[in-house]
Coordinates of C-alpha atoms in Angstrom, one line a residue:
Chain A
M1 CA -17.6 -13.0 -40.2
A2 CA -16.9 -16.7 -39.9
S3 CA -13.5 -16.5 -41.7
L4 CA -12.7 -13.3 -39.6
Y5 CA -13.4 -15.5 -36.4
N6 CA -11.5 -18.6 -37.9
A7 CA -8.4 -16.5 -38.2
W8 CA -8.8 -14.4 -34.9
G9 CA -10.6 -16.8 -32.9
P10 CA -7.6 -18.5 -31.3
I11 CA -5.9 -15.3 -30.7
L12 CA -8.9 -13.8 -28.9
D13 CA -9.1 -17.0 -26.8
L14 CA -5.5 -16.8 -25.9
Y15 CA -6.0 -12.9 -25.0
L16 CA -8.8 -13.8 -22.8
L17 CA -7.1 -16.6 -20.9
Q18 CA -3.8 -14.6 -20.6
L19 CA -5.9 -11.5 -19.3
G20 CA -7.1 -13.7 -16.5
F21 CA -3.6 -14.4 -15.5
A22 CA -2.5 -10.8 -16.0
F23 CA -5.2 -9.8 -13.5
S24 CA -4.2 -12.1 -11.0
Q25 CA -0.5 -10.8 -11.3
Y26 CA -2.1 -7.2 -11.1
L27 CA -4.0 -7.5 -8.0
V28 CA -1.0 -8.6 -5.8
L29 CA 1.3 -5.9 -7.5
R30 CA -1.5 -3.3 -6.8
A31 CA -1.5 -4.3 -2.9
G32 CA 2.3 -4.0 -2.7
V33 CA 3.1 -7.7 -2.9
F34 CA 6.0 -8.5 -5.1
S35 CA 4.7 -12.1 -5.9
L36 CA 5.4 -14.0 -8.9
A37 CA 2.9 -17.0 -7.6
T38 CA 0.6 -16.6 -10.4
A39 CA 2.1 -19.3 -12.7
A40 CA 2.1 -21.9 -9.7
L41 CA -1.5 -20.8 -8.6
A42 CA -2.7 -21.4 -12.4
A43 CA -1.1 -24.7 -12.4
I44 CA -2.8 -25.8 -9.3
G45 CA -6.1 -24.7 -10.6
A46 CA -5.6 -26.3 -14.0
Y47 CA -4.4 -29.6 -12.6
T48 CA -7.1 -29.7 -9.9
A49 CA -9.8 -29.2 -12.7
G50 CA -8.0 -31.6 -15.3
I51 CA -7.4 -34.5 -12.9
L52 CA -11.0 -34.2 -11.4
A53 CA -12.4 -34.5 -15.1
V54 CA -10.2 -37.2 -16.4
K55 CA -9.6 -39.4 -13.4
H56 CA -12.9 -39.0 -11.8
G57 CA -15.2 -37.9 -14.5
V58 CA -16.4 -34.9 -12.3
H59 CA -18.6 -32.3 -14.1
P60 CA -16.8 -29.5 -15.6
A61 CA -18.4 -26.8 -13.7
L62 CA -17.7 -28.5 -10.4
G63 CA -14.0 -28.8 -11.7
I64 CA -13.8 -25.1 -12.4
L65 CA -15.3 -24.5 -8.9
A66 CA -12.8 -26.9 -7.5
G67 CA -9.7 -25.3 -9.3
T68 CA -10.8 -21.8 -8.2
G69 CA -11.1 -22.9 -4.7
M70 CA -7.8 -24.8 -4.8
G71 CA -6.1 -21.7 -6.2
T72 CA -7.5 -19.5 -3.5
A73 CA -6.6 -21.9 -0.8
A74 CA -3.0 -22.3 -2.0
A75 CA -2.7 -18.7 -2.1
L76 CA -3.8 -18.3 1.5
V77 CA -1.4 -20.6 2.8
L78 CA 1.3 -18.9 0.7
S79 CA 0.4 -15.5 1.9
W80 CA 1.2 -16.4 5.6
P81 CA 4.9 -16.8 5.4
L82 CA 5.1 -14.3 2.7
A83 CA 3.9 -11.5 5.1
R84 CA 7.4 -11.9 6.8
L85 CA 9.2 -11.0 3.7
R86 CA 9.3 -7.7 1.6
G87 CA 10.1 -6.7 -1.9
V88 CA 12.7 -8.8 -3.8
Y89 CA 12.5 -11.5 -1.1
Q90 CA 8.8 -12.1 -1.8
A91 CA 9.9 -12.5 -5.8
I92 CA 12.5 -14.8 -4.9
A93 CA 10.2 -17.0 -2.4
T94 CA 7.5 -17.1 -4.9
L95 CA 9.7 -18.0 -7.8
A96 CA 10.9 -20.9 -5.6
F97 CA 7.1 -21.8 -5.1
V98 CA 6.7 -21.9 -8.9
Q99 CA 9.6 -24.4 -9.2
I100 CA 8.5 -26.5 -6.5
V101 CA 4.9 -26.8 -8.1
L102 CA 6.5 -27.6 -11.3
S103 CA 8.8 -30.1 -10.0
L104 CA 6.0 -31.8 -7.9
N105 CA 3.9 -31.8 -11.1
I106 CA 6.5 -33.7 -13.1
W107 CA 7.4 -36.0 -10.1
A108 CA 3.8 -37.0 -9.3
E109 CA 3.5 -38.9 -12.6
G110 CA 0.6 -41.2 -11.4
L111 CA -1.4 -38.3 -10.5
T112 CA -0.5 -35.5 -13.1
G113 CA 0.8 -37.5 -15.9
G114 CA 4.4 -36.0 -15.4
A115 CA 6.4 -34.6 -18.0
M116 CA 4.0 -36.5 -20.4
G117 CA 1.2 -34.3 -19.5
L118 CA -2.4 -34.9 -18.8
M119 CA -4.5 -35.8 -21.8
N120 CA -8.2 -36.2 -22.7
I121 CA -9.5 -33.3 -20.8
P122 CA -13.0 -32.6 -22.2
R123 CA -13.0 -29.4 -24.4
V124 CA -15.9 -27.5 -23.1
V125 CA -14.8 -24.0 -22.8
G126 CA -15.0 -22.1 -25.8
T127 CA -14.8 -18.3 -26.6
P128 CA -18.2 -17.4 -24.9
G129 CA -17.0 -18.9 -21.8
L130 CA -13.7 -17.2 -21.7
L131 CA -15.2 -14.0 -22.7
A132 CA -17.9 -14.1 -19.9
A133 CA -15.1 -15.2 -17.3
A134 CA -12.8 -12.2 -18.5
V135 CA -15.7 -9.7 -18.4
A136 CA -16.8 -10.9 -15.0
V137 CA -13.1 -10.7 -13.6
T138 CA -12.6 -7.4 -15.2
Y139 CA -15.9 -6.0 -13.8
I140 CA -14.9 -7.2 -10.2
I141 CA -11.5 -5.9 -10.3
W142 CA -12.8 -2.4 -11.5
A143 CA -15.4 -2.7 -8.7
I144 CA -12.9 -3.3 -6.1
G145 CA -10.6 -0.4 -7.3
R146 CA -13.5 2.0 -6.8
T147 CA -14.2 0.6 -3.0
R148 CA -12.4 0.9 0.3
I149 CA -10.5 -2.3 -0.6
G150 CA -8.9 -0.7 -3.7
R151 CA -7.9 2.4 -1.8
T152 CA -6.3 0.3 0.9
F153 CA -4.4 -1.7 -1.5
D154 CA -3.1 1.6 -3.0
V155 CA -2.3 2.9 0.4
I156 CA -0.2 -0.2 1.4
R157 CA 1.6 -0.2 -1.7
E158 CA 2.7 3.5 -1.7
N159 CA 3.6 3.6 1.9
E160 CA 3.5 0.8 4.1
A161 CA 4.4 2.7 7.2
V162 CA 1.6 5.0 6.8
A163 CA -0.9 2.4 6.1
V164 CA 0.0 0.8 9.4
S165 CA -0.3 4.3 11.2
L166 CA -3.9 4.5 9.7
G167 CA -4.8 1.3 11.4
V168 CA -4.3 -0.8 8.3
S169 CA -3.6 -4.5 9.2
V170 CA -1.0 -5.0 6.3
P171 CA -0.7 -8.9 6.6
R172 CA -4.7 -9.2 6.3
W173 CA -5.2 -7.0 3.5
Q174 CA -2.3 -8.5 1.7
A175 CA -3.7 -12.0 2.4
L176 CA -7.1 -10.7 0.9
A177 CA -5.1 -9.6 -2.2
F178 CA -3.4 -12.9 -2.7
A179 CA -6.7 -14.9 -2.1
L180 CA -8.4 -12.9 -4.9
S181 CA -5.2 -13.3 -6.8
G182 CA -5.2 -17.1 -6.4
A183 CA -8.9 -17.4 -7.2
I184 CA -8.5 -15.8 -10.4
A185 CA -5.5 -17.7 -11.3
G186 CA -7.3 -21.0 -10.3
L187 CA -10.3 -20.0 -12.3
F188 CA -8.3 -19.3 -15.6
G189 CA -6.0 -22.3 -14.9
A190 CA -9.1 -24.6 -14.8
L191 CA -10.7 -22.7 -17.9
E192 CA -7.4 -23.3 -19.8
A193 CA -7.6 -27.1 -18.9
F194 CA -11.1 -27.4 -20.4
H195 CA -10.1 -25.1 -23.3
S196 CA -7.1 -26.8 -24.6
Y197 CA -7.6 -30.7 -24.2
A198 CA -4.0 -31.3 -22.7
L199 CA -1.9 -29.9 -19.8
D200 CA 1.7 -30.1 -19.7
P201 CA 3.7 -28.8 -16.5
N202 CA 6.0 -26.6 -18.5
I203 CA 3.1 -24.3 -19.6
F204 CA 3.2 -22.9 -16.1
G205 CA 7.0 -22.6 -16.0
F206 CA 9.4 -19.6 -16.0
S207 CA 8.2 -18.2 -19.4
F208 CA 4.5 -18.2 -18.4
L209 CA 5.8 -16.2 -15.3
I210 CA 7.7 -13.6 -17.4
A211 CA 4.8 -13.2 -19.8
T212 CA 2.2 -12.6 -17.1
L213 CA 4.6 -10.2 -15.3
S214 CA 5.3 -8.3 -18.7
Y215 CA 1.7 -7.8 -19.4
V216 CA 1.2 -5.9 -16.1
V217 CA 4.6 -4.0 -16.1
F218 CA 4.0 -3.0 -19.7
G219 CA 0.4 -1.8 -19.5
G220 CA 0.6 -0.4 -15.9
R221 CA -0.1 -1.5 -12.4
K222 CA -2.5 1.1 -11.2
S223 CA -5.6 1.3 -13.4
V224 CA -7.7 -1.5 -14.6
L225 CA -6.7 -0.6 -18.2
G226 CA -3.1 -1.5 -17.5
P227 CA -3.4 -5.4 -17.9
L228 CA -6.2 -4.9 -20.6
V229 CA -3.8 -2.8 -22.7
G230 CA -0.6 -4.6 -21.7
T231 CA -1.9 -8.0 -22.6
A232 CA -3.6 -7.0 -25.8
V233 CA -0.3 -5.4 -27.1
L234 CA 2.1 -8.0 -26.0
I235 CA -0.1 -10.8 -27.7
L236 CA -1.1 -9.2 -31.0
L237 CA 2.3 -7.5 -31.4
P238 CA 4.0 -11.0 -32.4
E239 CA 1.0 -11.9 -34.3
L240 CA 1.1 -8.8 -36.6
A241 CA 4.7 -9.2 -37.2
R242 CA 4.8 -12.8 -37.8
P243 CA 8.5 -13.4 -38.3
L244 CA 8.8 -12.1 -34.5
A245 CA 6.5 -14.8 -33.4
E246 CA 9.2 -17.1 -33.1
N247 CA 11.0 -14.8 -30.7
R248 CA 8.1 -13.9 -28.5
V249 CA 10.2 -14.0 -25.4
L250 CA 12.9 -11.9 -27.0
V251 CA 10.4 -9.3 -28.1
Y252 CA 8.9 -9.3 -24.7
G253 CA 12.4 -8.6 -23.0
L254 CA 13.0 -5.6 -25.6
L255 CA 9.7 -4.0 -24.9
L256 CA 10.1 -4.4 -21.2
I257 CA 13.5 -2.6 -21.3
L258 CA 12.0 0.2 -23.4
V259 CA 9.0 0.6 -21.1
I260 CA 10.9 0.3 -17.9
N261 CA 13.3 3.1 -19.0
F262 CA 10.9 5.5 -20.8
L263 CA 7.4 4.8 -19.4
P264 CA 8.2 3.3 -15.9
R265 CA 4.5 3.3 -14.9
G266 CA 3.2 1.4 -17.9
V267 CA 1.6 2.4 -21.1
A268 CA -1.9 2.7 -20.0
D269 CA -1.2 4.4 -16.5
T270 CA 1.2 7.1 -18.2
L271 CA -1.5 8.0 -21.1
L272 CA -4.2 8.2 -18.4
D273 CA -2.0 10.4 -16.3
A274 CA -1.2 12.6 -19.2
W275 CA -4.8 12.8 -20.3
H276 CA -5.8 13.8 -16.6
R277 CA -3.4 16.5 -16.3
R278 CA -4.3 17.9 -19.8
R279 CA -7.9 18.0 -18.4
L280 CA -6.9 19.6 -15.3
A281 CA -4.7 22.3 -17.1
R282 CA -7.6 23.2 -19.4
R283 CA -10.0 23.4 -16.5
S284 CA -7.4 25.8 -14.6
A285 CA -7.0 27.7 -17.7
A286 CA -10.7 28.1 -18.2
A287 CA -11.1 29.3 -14.5
A288 CA -8.3 31.8 -15.1
E289 CA -10.1 33.1 -18.2
A290 CA -13.4 33.5 -16.0
L291 CA -11.6 35.5 -13.4
R292 CA -10.4 38.0 -16.1
Chain B
M1 CA -4.7 8.0 29.6
L2 CA -1.3 7.0 28.5
E3 CA 1.0 5.2 30.8
V4 CA 4.5 4.2 29.8
Q5 CA 6.5 2.3 32.3
D6 CA 10.4 1.6 32.1
L7 CA 10.4 1.3 28.3
A8 CA 13.5 0.1 26.6
V9 CA 14.1 0.1 22.8
S10 CA 17.3 -1.6 21.1
Y11 CA 18.3 -1.6 17.7
R12 CA 20.6 -4.7 17.1
G13 CA 22.0 -4.5 20.7
I14 CA 22.5 -0.7 20.5
R15 CA 20.0 0.8 23.2
A16 CA 18.0 3.7 22.0
L17 CA 15.9 4.0 25.0
R18 CA 16.9 2.9 28.7
G19 CA 13.8 2.9 30.7
V20 CA 11.6 5.6 30.1
S21 CA 8.5 6.2 32.1
L22 CA 5.9 8.8 31.5
N23 CA 2.1 9.6 31.8
V24 CA -0.2 11.6 29.6
A25 CA -3.5 12.6 31.3
A26 CA -6.8 13.3 29.1
G27 CA -6.8 16.7 27.8
E28 CA -3.2 17.3 28.3
T29 CA -0.4 18.3 25.8
V30 CA 3.1 16.8 26.7
A31 CA 6.0 18.0 24.6
L32 CA 9.0 15.7 24.4
I33 CA 12.2 17.7 23.7
G34 CA 15.9 16.9 23.2
P35 CA 18.7 16.8 20.8
N36 CA 19.0 14.4 17.6
G37 CA 19.4 10.9 18.4
A38 CA 18.1 11.2 22.0
G39 CA 15.3 8.5 21.2
K40 CA 12.4 10.8 20.8
S41 CA 11.1 9.1 17.7
S42 CA 12.2 5.8 19.0
L43 CA 9.8 6.5 22.1
L44 CA 6.9 7.5 19.9
N45 CA 7.4 4.5 17.5
A46 CA 7.6 2.2 20.4
I47 CA 4.3 3.5 21.9
S48 CA 2.5 3.2 18.6
G49 CA 4.0 -0.5 18.0
L50 CA 6.2 0.4 14.9
V51 CA 9.1 -0.6 16.8
A52 CA 9.6 -3.6 19.0
K53 CA 10.0 -3.1 22.7
A54 CA 13.0 -4.5 24.7
G55 CA 11.2 -4.0 27.8
G56 CA 8.6 -2.2 30.0
R57 CA 5.0 -1.9 29.6
V58 CA 2.6 0.8 27.5
A59 CA -1.0 1.1 28.8
F60 CA -3.7 3.1 27.0
D61 CA -6.9 3.7 28.8
G62 CA -6.1 1.0 31.2
A63 CA -5.5 -1.6 28.5
D64 CA -2.0 -3.0 27.9
I65 CA -0.8 -2.5 24.5
T66 CA 2.8 -3.4 25.1
R67 CA 2.4 -6.4 22.5
A68 CA -0.4 -5.1 20.3
S69 CA 0.2 -4.7 16.6
P70 CA 0.7 -0.9 15.4
W71 CA -2.7 -1.3 13.4
S72 CA -4.6 -2.4 16.3
V73 CA -3.0 0.6 18.3
A74 CA -4.3 3.1 15.8
A75 CA -7.6 1.4 15.6
R76 CA -7.9 2.1 19.4
G77 CA -7.6 5.9 18.6
L78 CA -3.8 6.2 19.5
L79 CA -2.8 7.9 16.2
Q80 CA 0.7 8.9 15.0
V81 CA 1.5 11.7 12.6
P82 CA 4.7 10.1 11.1
E83 CA 7.8 12.2 10.9
G84 CA 8.2 13.8 7.3
R85 CA 4.7 14.3 6.7
Q86 CA 4.2 11.2 4.2
V87 CA 1.1 12.3 2.4
F88 CA 0.0 10.3 -0.5
P89 CA 1.4 12.4 -3.5
G90 CA -0.8 11.1 -6.3
M91 CA -4.2 11.4 -4.4
S92 CA -6.1 14.8 -3.8
V93 CA -6.1 16.6 -0.3
Q94 CA -9.7 15.4 0.2
E95 CA -8.9 11.7 -0.8
N96 CA -5.9 12.0 1.7
L97 CA -8.2 13.2 4.5
L98 CA -10.7 10.5 3.7
L99 CA -8.4 7.9 3.9
G100 CA -7.8 8.9 7.6
T101 CA -11.0 7.6 8.4
T102 CA -9.7 4.1 7.9
A103 CA -8.5 4.2 11.4
L104 CA -11.7 4.7 12.7
G105 CA -12.8 1.1 12.9
A106 CA -15.9 0.8 14.7
R107 CA -15.5 4.1 16.6
P108 CA -17.6 7.2 15.9
A109 CA -15.8 9.8 14.0
T110 CA -15.0 12.9 16.1
W111 CA -13.9 15.1 13.2
G112 CA -15.4 15.8 10.0
L113 CA -14.1 17.4 6.7
D114 CA -15.5 20.7 8.0
E115 CA -13.9 20.7 11.4
V116 CA -10.6 19.9 9.9
F117 CA -11.0 22.7 7.3
A118 CA -12.0 25.1 10.1
I119 CA -8.5 24.5 11.7
F120 CA -6.5 24.3 8.4
P121 CA -8.5 26.6 6.0
I122 CA -5.8 26.3 3.5
L123 CA -6.8 22.7 2.8
R124 CA -10.3 23.8 2.0
E125 CA -8.9 26.0 -0.7
R126 CA -6.7 23.1 -2.1
R127 CA -9.0 20.1 -1.5
A128 CA -9.1 18.9 -5.2
Q129 CA -5.5 19.5 -5.7
L130 CA -3.0 16.7 -5.6
A131 CA -1.2 16.6 -2.3
G132 CA 1.9 16.2 -4.0
S133 CA 1.6 19.8 -5.4
L134 CA 1.2 21.1 -1.7
S135 CA 4.1 23.0 0.1
G136 CA 5.9 21.5 2.9
G137 CA 3.9 23.2 5.7
Q138 CA 0.6 22.5 3.8
Q139 CA 1.6 18.9 3.6
Q140 CA 2.2 18.8 7.4
M141 CA -1.1 20.2 8.0
L142 CA -2.7 17.5 5.6
A143 CA -0.8 14.9 7.6
I144 CA -2.3 16.3 11.0
G145 CA -6.0 16.7 9.3
R146 CA -5.6 13.0 8.1
A147 CA -4.9 11.9 11.5
L148 CA -7.9 13.9 13.0
M149 CA -10.2 12.3 10.6
G150 CA -9.4 9.0 12.4
G151 CA -10.9 10.4 15.5
P152 CA -7.6 10.4 17.7
R153 CA -8.2 9.9 21.4
L154 CA -4.4 10.6 21.8
L155 CA -2.6 12.1 18.9
L156 CA 1.1 11.6 18.7
L157 CA 3.1 14.2 16.7
D158 CA 6.5 13.3 15.5
E159 CA 8.5 16.6 14.7
P160 CA 5.9 18.6 12.9
S161 CA 8.5 21.4 12.1
L162 CA 10.9 19.1 10.4
G163 CA 12.2 20.9 7.3
L164 CA 9.7 23.8 7.5
A165 CA 10.7 27.7 7.3
P166 CA 10.4 29.5 10.5
L167 CA 7.2 31.4 9.2
I168 CA 5.5 28.2 8.5
V169 CA 6.8 26.6 11.9
R170 CA 4.7 29.3 13.5
Q171 CA 1.7 28.5 11.4
V172 CA 1.9 24.9 12.1
F173 CA 2.3 25.6 15.9
R174 CA -0.8 28.1 15.8
A175 CA -2.8 25.2 14.5
L176 CA -1.4 22.9 17.1
A177 CA -2.6 25.5 19.8
G178 CA -6.0 25.5 18.1
L179 CA -6.1 21.6 18.5
K180 CA -5.3 21.8 22.2
A181 CA -8.0 24.3 22.6
T182 CA -10.5 21.7 21.4
G183 CA -9.5 19.6 24.5
L184 CA -7.4 16.9 22.3
T185 CA -4.7 15.0 24.0
I186 CA -1.5 15.5 22.4
L187 CA 1.9 13.9 22.9
L188 CA 4.4 15.9 20.8
V189 CA 8.1 15.1 19.9
E190 CA 10.0 18.2 18.7
Q191 CA 13.3 19.5 18.3
N192 CA 11.9 23.1 18.3
A193 CA 12.0 23.4 22.0
R194 CA 10.9 27.1 22.0
Q195 CA 7.7 26.3 20.0
A196 CA 7.2 23.1 21.6
L197 CA 7.3 24.6 25.4
A198 CA 5.2 27.4 24.2
V199 CA 2.3 25.1 23.0
S200 CA 2.6 22.5 25.8
D201 CA 1.5 22.0 29.5
R202 CA 4.3 19.9 30.4
A203 CA 7.5 18.7 29.0
L204 CA 10.1 16.1 29.3
V205 CA 13.7 16.3 28.2
L206 CA 15.1 13.2 26.8
E207 CA 18.9 12.8 26.4
Q208 CA 20.8 9.5 25.5
G209 CA 17.6 7.4 25.8
R210 CA 16.7 8.7 29.6
I211 CA 14.5 11.4 30.8
V212 CA 16.7 13.8 32.4
R213 CA 14.2 16.6 33.2
Q214 CA 10.7 17.2 33.5
G215 CA 8.3 19.8 34.7
A216 CA 5.5 22.3 33.7
S217 CA 6.6 23.9 30.2
A218 CA 6.4 27.4 31.6
D219 CA 9.0 26.6 34.4
L220 CA 11.4 24.9 31.9
A221 CA 11.1 27.8 29.4
H222 CA 12.8 29.9 32.3
D223 CA 15.2 27.1 33.5
P224 CA 18.7 28.4 32.8
A225 CA 20.2 24.9 31.9
I226 CA 17.3 24.5 29.3
I227 CA 17.9 28.0 28.0
A228 CA 21.5 27.1 27.5
S229 CA 21.0 23.6 25.9
Y230 CA 17.9 24.0 24.0
L231 CA 16.5 27.6 23.7
G232 CA 19.8 29.9 23.3
Q233 CA 19.9 33.5 24.3
D234 CA 19.0 35.0 21.1
E235 CA 15.4 35.6 20.2
A236 CA 16.4 35.8 16.6
H237 CA 16.9 31.9 16.4
A238 CA 13.3 31.4 17.3
G239 CA 12.3 29.6 14.4
G240 CA 15.4 27.5 13.9
G241 CA 15.3 23.7 14.1

């Protein structure tokens, strides 16, 4: 058991952290916002927690709380100009935001450690902490999906004009999705800081953004299972086929092309739909049988 | 109940509405007819706030809603059934209907599922089915039912006959007559002038962004100019769009 954990523990930790970022990305996509800001919001959460711990000796629990809060606040501020944009323009604007945060991070060397990174962050978060956070966030997102909030997000994503005619204030609901997404990104950013001893601005760069987006596109944007499955597959695959691990981004790219072409709704959503339809077909066949 | 004064709408300098004024009183059904591109949908979208106004004033129940956001207009009970049905295909009929209650806000519901099913019995039969599997006419009924669930005080209908077969058009209009009988206030935009005049109390004719005729629907239906432009002589074309 111990050796199993030694071999797979780091991968489990990686999975749990990435799952958090995947859920942050999933929430905005679900509400119809094409935002790529998760990378920047995670960086803000991570550096808030890291700087407070290293430079001011703040207790990690408070640091995690502050990271979550800063992620939320940054997302709320960002949601305001973003409400005026749609689709690919939102993607471009948030991509610029990621680059701005990255540049500021490198520029503000005195505060963030610049390109050298921020060292000596206490390693106080282990697998149990990550697991607790991942379970909590999964539960919260699952619960949101079953309430009016989740349904309203779906309506905005599928048809904004009808959402408006149903009295849905699109900017306000998208700001809510953004705030939740920012809170999750900030939380997992802070957890990453307390899990990894050092932070480096490039962790939260372009490849982070592509990976996070891939988890959701690969798994699916509708059901909660999407990010769970997408993150698992994309993290396990390079590990199982070790030679591929060096070319992780290349593998992601290939898989994405395949999924977008053949399973455009993502692996989990497609399978769930197929299962749902088979159940419906069986039920109506049974009803027809009963009528005979 | 609804007062529109001198309303103007422009799309990048091109004027779609040039000073339109109209009133709808409580309990009335008013039809807006006119050819393609006359500005009928622009008028509805400007009233509901979906399209920005270049001038004029809109008041609903005495409150000025000229600059109100479209969702706050909907929350007041001025509900639009958008053109082209626009149901959520991946949700069941019942889920689509329940979504309509979003528009209620703090207002009490005036229509429940049972009342909607009484007007559109086919929706009761299909309540568990995905909305995307319904026929065009059934989807139109669902879109109207969804708006009813939001407790409309004034219902705006945009081309309910669009793309429907003549037989289905008659079914939809029979349901509209049923709605009118409940005392609901309706503003109807329609290219199918014959059906629109048959179901409404008053009608306005919109051409090139201006109201060119108005009067009681029964009078307009016998007006030679209207017959020549919008109704035609031949009864056989009754259902055409």
